[in-house]
Tab-separated table of C-alpha atoms and ligand atoms in Angstrom:
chain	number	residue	atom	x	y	z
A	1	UNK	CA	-122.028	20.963	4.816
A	2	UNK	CA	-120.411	19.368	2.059
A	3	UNK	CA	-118.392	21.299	-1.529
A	4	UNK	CA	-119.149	20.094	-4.724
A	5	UNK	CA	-115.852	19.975	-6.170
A	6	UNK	CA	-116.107	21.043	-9.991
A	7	UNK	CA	-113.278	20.962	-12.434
A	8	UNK	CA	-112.605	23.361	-15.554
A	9	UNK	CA	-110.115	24.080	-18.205
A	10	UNK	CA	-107.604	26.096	-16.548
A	11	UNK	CA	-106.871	28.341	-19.838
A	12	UNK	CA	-107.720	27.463	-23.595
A	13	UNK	CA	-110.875	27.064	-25.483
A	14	UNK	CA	-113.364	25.656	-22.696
A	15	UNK	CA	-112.201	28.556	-19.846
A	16	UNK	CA	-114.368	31.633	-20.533
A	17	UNK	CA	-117.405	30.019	-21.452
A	18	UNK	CA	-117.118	27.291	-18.694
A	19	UNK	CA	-116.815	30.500	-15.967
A	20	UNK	CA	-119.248	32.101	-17.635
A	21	UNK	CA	-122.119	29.782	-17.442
A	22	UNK	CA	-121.195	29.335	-13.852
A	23	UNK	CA	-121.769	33.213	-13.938
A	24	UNK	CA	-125.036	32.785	-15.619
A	25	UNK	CA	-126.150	30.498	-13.120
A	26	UNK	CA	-125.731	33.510	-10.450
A	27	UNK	CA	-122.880	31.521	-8.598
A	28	UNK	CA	-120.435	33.859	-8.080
A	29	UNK	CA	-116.779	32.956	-7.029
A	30	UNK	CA	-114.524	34.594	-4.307
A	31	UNK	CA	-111.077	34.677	-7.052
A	32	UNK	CA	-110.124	35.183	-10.300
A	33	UNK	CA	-109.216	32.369	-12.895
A	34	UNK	CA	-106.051	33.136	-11.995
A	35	UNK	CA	-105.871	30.922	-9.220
A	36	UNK	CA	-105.657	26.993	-8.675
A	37	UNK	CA	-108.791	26.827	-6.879
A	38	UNK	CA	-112.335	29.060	-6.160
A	39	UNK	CA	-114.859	29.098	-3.662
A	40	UNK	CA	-118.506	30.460	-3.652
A	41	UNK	CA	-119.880	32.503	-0.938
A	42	UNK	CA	-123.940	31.644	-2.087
A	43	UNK	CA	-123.490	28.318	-3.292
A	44	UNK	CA	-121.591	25.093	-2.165
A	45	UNK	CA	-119.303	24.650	-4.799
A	46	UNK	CA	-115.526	25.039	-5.655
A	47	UNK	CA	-113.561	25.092	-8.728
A	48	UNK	CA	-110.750	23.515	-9.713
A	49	UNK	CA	-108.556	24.895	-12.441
A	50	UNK	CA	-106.822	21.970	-14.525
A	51	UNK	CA	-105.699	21.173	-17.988
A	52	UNK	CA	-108.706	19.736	-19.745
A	53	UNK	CA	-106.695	16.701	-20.785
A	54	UNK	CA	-106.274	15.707	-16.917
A	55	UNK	CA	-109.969	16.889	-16.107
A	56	UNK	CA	-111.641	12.856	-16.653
A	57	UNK	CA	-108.853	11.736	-14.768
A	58	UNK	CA	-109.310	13.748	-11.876
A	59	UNK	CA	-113.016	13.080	-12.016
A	60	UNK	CA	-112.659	9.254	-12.280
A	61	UNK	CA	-110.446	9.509	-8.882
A	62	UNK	CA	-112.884	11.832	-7.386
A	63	UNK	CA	-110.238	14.293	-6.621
A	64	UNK	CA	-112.876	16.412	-8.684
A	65	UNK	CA	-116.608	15.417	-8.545
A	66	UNK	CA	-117.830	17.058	-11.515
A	67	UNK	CA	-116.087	18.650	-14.542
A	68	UNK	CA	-116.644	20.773	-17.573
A	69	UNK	CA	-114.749	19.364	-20.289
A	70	UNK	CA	-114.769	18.232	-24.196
A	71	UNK	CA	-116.171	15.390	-25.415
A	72	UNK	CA	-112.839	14.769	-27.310
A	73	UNK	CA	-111.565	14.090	-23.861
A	74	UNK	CA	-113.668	12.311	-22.393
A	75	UNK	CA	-113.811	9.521	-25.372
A	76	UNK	CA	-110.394	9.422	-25.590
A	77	UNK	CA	-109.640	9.254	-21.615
A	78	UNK	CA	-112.500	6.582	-21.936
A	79	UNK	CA	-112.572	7.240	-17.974
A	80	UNK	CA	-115.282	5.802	-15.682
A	81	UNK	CA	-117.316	8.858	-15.230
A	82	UNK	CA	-121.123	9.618	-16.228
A	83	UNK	CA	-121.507	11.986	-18.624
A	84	UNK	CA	-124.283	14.120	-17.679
A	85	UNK	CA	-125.200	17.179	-19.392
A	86	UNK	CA	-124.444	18.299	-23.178
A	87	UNK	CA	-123.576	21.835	-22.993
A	88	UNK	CA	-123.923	23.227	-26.557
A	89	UNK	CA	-120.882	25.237	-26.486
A	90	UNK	CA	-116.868	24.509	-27.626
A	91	UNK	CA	-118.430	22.384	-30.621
A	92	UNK	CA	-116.028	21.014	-32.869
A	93	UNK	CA	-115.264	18.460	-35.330
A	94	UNK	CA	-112.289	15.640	-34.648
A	95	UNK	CA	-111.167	15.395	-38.623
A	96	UNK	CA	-108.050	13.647	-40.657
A	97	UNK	CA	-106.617	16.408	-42.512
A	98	UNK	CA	-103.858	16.220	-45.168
A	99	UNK	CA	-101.630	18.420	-46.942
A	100	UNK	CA	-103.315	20.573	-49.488
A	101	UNK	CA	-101.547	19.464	-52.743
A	102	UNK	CA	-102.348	15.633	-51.905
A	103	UNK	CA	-105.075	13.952	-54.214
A	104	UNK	CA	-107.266	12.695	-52.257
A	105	UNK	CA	-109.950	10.442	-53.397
A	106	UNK	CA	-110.772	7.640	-50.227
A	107	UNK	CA	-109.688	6.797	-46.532
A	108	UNK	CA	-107.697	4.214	-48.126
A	109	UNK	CA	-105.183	7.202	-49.115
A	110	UNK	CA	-103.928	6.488	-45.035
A	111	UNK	CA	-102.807	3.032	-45.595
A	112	UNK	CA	-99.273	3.003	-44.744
A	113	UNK	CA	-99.583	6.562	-43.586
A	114	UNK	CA	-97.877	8.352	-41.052
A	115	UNK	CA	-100.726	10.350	-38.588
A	116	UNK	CA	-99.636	13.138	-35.681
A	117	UNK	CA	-102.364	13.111	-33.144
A	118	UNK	CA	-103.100	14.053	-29.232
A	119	UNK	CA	-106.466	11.673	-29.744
A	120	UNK	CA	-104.705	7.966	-30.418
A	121	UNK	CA	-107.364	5.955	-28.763
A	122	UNK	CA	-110.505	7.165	-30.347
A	123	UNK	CA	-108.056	7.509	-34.264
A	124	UNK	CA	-107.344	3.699	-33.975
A	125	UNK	CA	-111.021	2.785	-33.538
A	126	UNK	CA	-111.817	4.792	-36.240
A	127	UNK	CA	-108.769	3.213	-38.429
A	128	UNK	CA	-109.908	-0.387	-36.869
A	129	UNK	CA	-113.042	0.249	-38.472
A	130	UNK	CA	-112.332	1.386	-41.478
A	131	UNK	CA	-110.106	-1.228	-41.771
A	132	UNK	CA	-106.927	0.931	-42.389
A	133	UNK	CA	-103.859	0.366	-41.478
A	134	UNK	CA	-101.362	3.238	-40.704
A	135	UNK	CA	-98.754	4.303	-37.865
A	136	UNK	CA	-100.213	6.767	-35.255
A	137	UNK	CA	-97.598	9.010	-34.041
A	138	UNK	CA	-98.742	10.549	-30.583
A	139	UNK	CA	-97.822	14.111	-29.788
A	140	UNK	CA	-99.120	16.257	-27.039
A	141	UNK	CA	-99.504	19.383	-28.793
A	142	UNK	CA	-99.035	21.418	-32.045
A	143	UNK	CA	-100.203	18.609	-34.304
A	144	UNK	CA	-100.697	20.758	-37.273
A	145	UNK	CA	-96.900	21.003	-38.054
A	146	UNK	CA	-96.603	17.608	-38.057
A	147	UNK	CA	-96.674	17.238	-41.495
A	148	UNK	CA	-94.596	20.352	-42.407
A	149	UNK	CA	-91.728	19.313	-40.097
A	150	UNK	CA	-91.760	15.502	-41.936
A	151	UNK	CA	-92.822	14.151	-38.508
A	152	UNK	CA	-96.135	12.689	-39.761
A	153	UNK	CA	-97.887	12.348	-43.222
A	154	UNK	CA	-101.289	13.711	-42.185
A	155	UNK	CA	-102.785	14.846	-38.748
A	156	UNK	CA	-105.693	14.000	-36.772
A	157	UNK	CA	-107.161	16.731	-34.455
A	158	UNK	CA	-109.897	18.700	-33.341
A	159	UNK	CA	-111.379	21.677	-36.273
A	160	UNK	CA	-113.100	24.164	-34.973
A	161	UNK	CA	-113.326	27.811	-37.115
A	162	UNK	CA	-110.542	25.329	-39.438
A	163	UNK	CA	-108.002	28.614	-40.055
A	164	UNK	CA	-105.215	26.400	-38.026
A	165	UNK	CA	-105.563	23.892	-40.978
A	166	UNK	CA	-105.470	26.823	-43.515
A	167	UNK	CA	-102.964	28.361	-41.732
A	168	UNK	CA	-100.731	24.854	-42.362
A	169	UNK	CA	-101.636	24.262	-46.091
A	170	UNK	CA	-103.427	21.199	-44.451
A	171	UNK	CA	-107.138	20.064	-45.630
A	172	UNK	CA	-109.626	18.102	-43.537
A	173	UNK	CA	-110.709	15.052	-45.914
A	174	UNK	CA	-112.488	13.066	-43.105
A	175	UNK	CA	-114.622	13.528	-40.272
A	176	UNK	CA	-114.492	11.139	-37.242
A	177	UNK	CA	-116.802	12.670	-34.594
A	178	UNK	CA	-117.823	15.667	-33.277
A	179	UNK	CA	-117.540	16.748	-30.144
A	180	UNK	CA	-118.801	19.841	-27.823
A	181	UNK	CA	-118.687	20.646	-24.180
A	182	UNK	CA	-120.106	18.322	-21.781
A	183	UNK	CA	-120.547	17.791	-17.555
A	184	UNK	CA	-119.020	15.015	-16.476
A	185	UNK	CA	-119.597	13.611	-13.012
A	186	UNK	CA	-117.901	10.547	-10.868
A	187	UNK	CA	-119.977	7.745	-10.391
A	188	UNK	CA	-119.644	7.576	-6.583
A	189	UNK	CA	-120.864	10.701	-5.277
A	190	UNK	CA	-122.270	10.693	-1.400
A	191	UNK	CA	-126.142	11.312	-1.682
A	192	UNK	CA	-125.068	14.910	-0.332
A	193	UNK	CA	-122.976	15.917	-3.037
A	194	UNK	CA	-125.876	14.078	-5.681
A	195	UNK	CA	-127.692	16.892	-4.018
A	196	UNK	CA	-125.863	19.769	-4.795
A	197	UNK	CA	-125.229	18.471	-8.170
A	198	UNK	CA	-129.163	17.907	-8.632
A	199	UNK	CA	-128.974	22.033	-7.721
A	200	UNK	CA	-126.525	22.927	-10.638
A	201	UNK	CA	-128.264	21.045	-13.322
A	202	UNK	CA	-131.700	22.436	-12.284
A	203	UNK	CA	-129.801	25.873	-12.517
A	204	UNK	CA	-127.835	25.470	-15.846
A	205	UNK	CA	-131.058	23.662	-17.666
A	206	UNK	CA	-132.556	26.354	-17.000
A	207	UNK	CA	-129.742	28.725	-18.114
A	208	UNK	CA	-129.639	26.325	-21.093
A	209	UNK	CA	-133.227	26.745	-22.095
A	210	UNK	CA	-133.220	30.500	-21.935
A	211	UNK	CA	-130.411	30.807	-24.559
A	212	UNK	CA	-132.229	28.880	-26.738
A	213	UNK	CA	-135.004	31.138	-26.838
A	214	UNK	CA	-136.226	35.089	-27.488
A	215	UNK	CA	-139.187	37.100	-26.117
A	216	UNK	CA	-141.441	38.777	-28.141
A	217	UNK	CA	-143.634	41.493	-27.844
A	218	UNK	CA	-145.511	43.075	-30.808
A	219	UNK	CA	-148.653	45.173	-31.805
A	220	UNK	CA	-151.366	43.223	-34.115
A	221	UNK	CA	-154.557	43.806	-35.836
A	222	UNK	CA	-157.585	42.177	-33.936
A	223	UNK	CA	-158.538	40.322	-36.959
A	224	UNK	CA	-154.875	38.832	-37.516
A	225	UNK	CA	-154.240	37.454	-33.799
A	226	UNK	CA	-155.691	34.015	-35.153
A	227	UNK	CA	-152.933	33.559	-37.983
A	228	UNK	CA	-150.308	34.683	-35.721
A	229	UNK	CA	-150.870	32.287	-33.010
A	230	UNK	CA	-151.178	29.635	-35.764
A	231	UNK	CA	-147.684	30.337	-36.798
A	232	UNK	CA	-145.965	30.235	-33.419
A	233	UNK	CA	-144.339	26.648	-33.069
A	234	UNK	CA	-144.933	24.598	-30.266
A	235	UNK	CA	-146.567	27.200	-28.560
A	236	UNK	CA	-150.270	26.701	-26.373
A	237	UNK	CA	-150.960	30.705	-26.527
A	238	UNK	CA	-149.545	34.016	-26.741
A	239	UNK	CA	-150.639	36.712	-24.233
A	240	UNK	CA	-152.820	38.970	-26.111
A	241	UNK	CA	-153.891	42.480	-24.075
A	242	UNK	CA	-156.103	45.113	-26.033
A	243	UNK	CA	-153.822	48.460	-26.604
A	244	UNK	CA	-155.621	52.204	-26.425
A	245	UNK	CA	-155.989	52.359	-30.206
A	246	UNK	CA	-159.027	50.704	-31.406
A	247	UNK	CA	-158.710	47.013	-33.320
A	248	UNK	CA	-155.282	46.061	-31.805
A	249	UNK	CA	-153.688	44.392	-29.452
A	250	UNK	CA	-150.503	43.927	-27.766
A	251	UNK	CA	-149.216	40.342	-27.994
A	252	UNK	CA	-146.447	38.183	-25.888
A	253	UNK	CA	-144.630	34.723	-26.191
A	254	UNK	CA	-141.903	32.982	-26.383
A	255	UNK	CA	-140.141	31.835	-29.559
A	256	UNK	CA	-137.153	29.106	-30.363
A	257	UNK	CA	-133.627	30.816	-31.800
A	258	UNK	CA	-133.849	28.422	-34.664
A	259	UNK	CA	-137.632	28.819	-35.536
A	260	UNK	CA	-136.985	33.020	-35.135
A	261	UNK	CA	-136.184	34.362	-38.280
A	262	UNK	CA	-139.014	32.340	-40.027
A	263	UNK	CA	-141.405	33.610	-37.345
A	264	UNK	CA	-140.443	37.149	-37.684
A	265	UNK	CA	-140.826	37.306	-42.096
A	266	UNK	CA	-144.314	35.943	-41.152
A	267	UNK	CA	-144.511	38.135	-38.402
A	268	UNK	CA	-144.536	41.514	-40.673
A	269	UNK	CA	-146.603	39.587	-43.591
A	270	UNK	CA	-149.698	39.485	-40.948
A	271	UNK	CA	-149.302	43.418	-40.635
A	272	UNK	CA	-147.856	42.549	-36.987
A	273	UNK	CA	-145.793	46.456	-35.998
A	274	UNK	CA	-143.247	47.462	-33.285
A	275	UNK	CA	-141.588	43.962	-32.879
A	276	UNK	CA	-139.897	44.186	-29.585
A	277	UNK	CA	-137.048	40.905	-29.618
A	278	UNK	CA	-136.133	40.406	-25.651
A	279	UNK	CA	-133.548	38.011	-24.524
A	280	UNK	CA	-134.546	35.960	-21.845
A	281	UNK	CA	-132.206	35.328	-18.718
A	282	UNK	CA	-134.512	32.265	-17.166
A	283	UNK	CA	-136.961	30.006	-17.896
A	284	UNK	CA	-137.999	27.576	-14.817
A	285	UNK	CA	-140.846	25.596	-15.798
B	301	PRP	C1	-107.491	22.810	-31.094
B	301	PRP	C2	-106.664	22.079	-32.139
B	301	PRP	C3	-106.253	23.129	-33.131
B	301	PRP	C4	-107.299	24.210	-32.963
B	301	PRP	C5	-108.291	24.185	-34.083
B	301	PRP	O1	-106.744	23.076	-29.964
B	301	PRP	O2	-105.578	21.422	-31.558
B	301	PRP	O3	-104.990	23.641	-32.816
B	301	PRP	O4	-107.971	23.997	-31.727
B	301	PRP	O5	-109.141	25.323	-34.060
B	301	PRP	P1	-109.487	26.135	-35.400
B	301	PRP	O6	-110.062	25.143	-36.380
B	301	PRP	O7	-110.529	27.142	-34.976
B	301	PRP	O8	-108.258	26.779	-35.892
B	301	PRP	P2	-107.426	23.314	-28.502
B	301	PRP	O9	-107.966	24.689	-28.416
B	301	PRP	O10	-108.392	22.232	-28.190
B	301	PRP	O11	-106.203	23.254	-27.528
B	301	PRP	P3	-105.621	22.007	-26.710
B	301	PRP	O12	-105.497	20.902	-27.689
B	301	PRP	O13	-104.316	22.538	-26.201
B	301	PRP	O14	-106.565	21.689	-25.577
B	302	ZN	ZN1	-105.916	20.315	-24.043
């Protein structure tokens, strides 16, 4: 019986939600993050714990077969690997920023610039196409100095909450890409390993799909179950079971996170009472 070898961020912004969907998907490891490698006792997989830099690498030699890692990595790694699930989590913009005090009025302000980055292939695609030309300087870590030190002019790096840039009188003027994380997978796994990858994804889209959605349960008047069904997106029909008291019912579905709030103000217009809100842990379909 074959592993599925499956690398994650060893410690920084990827780690605790990488383990955790892993969690979520009821896989549950023999040791702690604190090792260099995991195992599963209920499903064939092991985890590798690597700097997220390294992770497309590792992937690309199949010394890992999968990996959880950012987008920002993978572009700039430009690796031969398949990228195969978004992930919706670690999202973040890949920005220019400058020092506060600069005026700033185009991207021409970088001609003849000086830019700190960890990210020089996917910056000089982006300068190539905006026709600029300025001097990358690479660096491998604590860009956001840069400029404060006199190393660089400007920086280009990954924003995420932005309160590093605040915290360096810096100001993002220019956004390149975003980026969140993603599954990559090598493109030459044996049809065993496809397998047990097929598993996973079947597990975390449906991990995936539950967190995008709540449960609902709420009492109704009879005459109002119409216009409540009519203002549930996407839905075919809600469960609808008569309660004790005469002219109500009980009703059940299932609604979108990003449709909720809307639902809910219509919800209480329709006279709709004791609005039970249930997350949901799976949804197979
Ligand atoms: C990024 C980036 C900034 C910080 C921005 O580092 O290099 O330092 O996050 O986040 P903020 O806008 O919320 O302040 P990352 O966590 O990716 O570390 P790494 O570059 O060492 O992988
Ligand atoms: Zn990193």
């Amino acid at each position: 019986m074959e592993t599925l070898k499956l690398a994650i961020q060893k410690s920084g912004r990827l780690s605790e939600k990488s383990l955790e969907l892993i969690s979520e998907c009821d896989i549950r490891l023999t040791q702690g993050k604190r090792k260099l490698i995991s195992a599963s006792n209920d499903f064939p997989l092991q985890i590798l714990y690597l700097r997220d830099d390294d992770i497309p690498q590792y992937v690309a030699d199949g010394v890992a077969d999968i990996g959880i890692v950012g987008e920002n990595e993978v572009m700039e790694k430009a690796k031969n690997v398949s990228m195969v699930r978004k992930l919706g989590f670690a999202r973040c913009r890949m920005s220019l920023a400058i020092p506060q005090d600069e005026v700033y009025e185009s991207v021409q302000w970088f001609n003849g610039k000086r830019i700190a980055t960890s990210y020089p292939h996917i910056l000089k695609d982006y300068l190539q196409d905006k026709n600029i030309r300025a001097q990358i300087e690479q660096i491998s870590g604590s860009v956001e100095i840069a400029p404060s030190v006199g190393l660089a002019d400007s920086i280009f790096d990954i924003v995420s909450s932005g309160s590093t840039l605040v915290g360096n009188r810096l100001k993002e003027v220019e956004l390149v890409c975003k980026s969140e994380a993603v599954i990559i997978s090598s493109q030459s796994l044996s049809k065993e390993k496809e397998k047990i990858l097929d598993d996973l994804l079947f597990r975390i889209d449906t991990v995936l799909r539950s967190k995008g959605n709540k449960y609902i349960l709420l009492n109704a008047p009879n005459d109002k179950i119409k216009e409540i069904t009519n203002i549930l997106p996407g839905m075919k029909s809600p469960t609808v079971m008569p309660l004790f008291q005469e002219g109500w019912s009980s009703m059940h579905f299932v609604v979108s996170e990003k449709d909720f709030w809307n639902v809910v103000d219509q919800l209480k217009e329709y006279g709709a009472e004791g609005i039970l809100v249930i997350p949901i842990e799976k949804m197979i379909f």
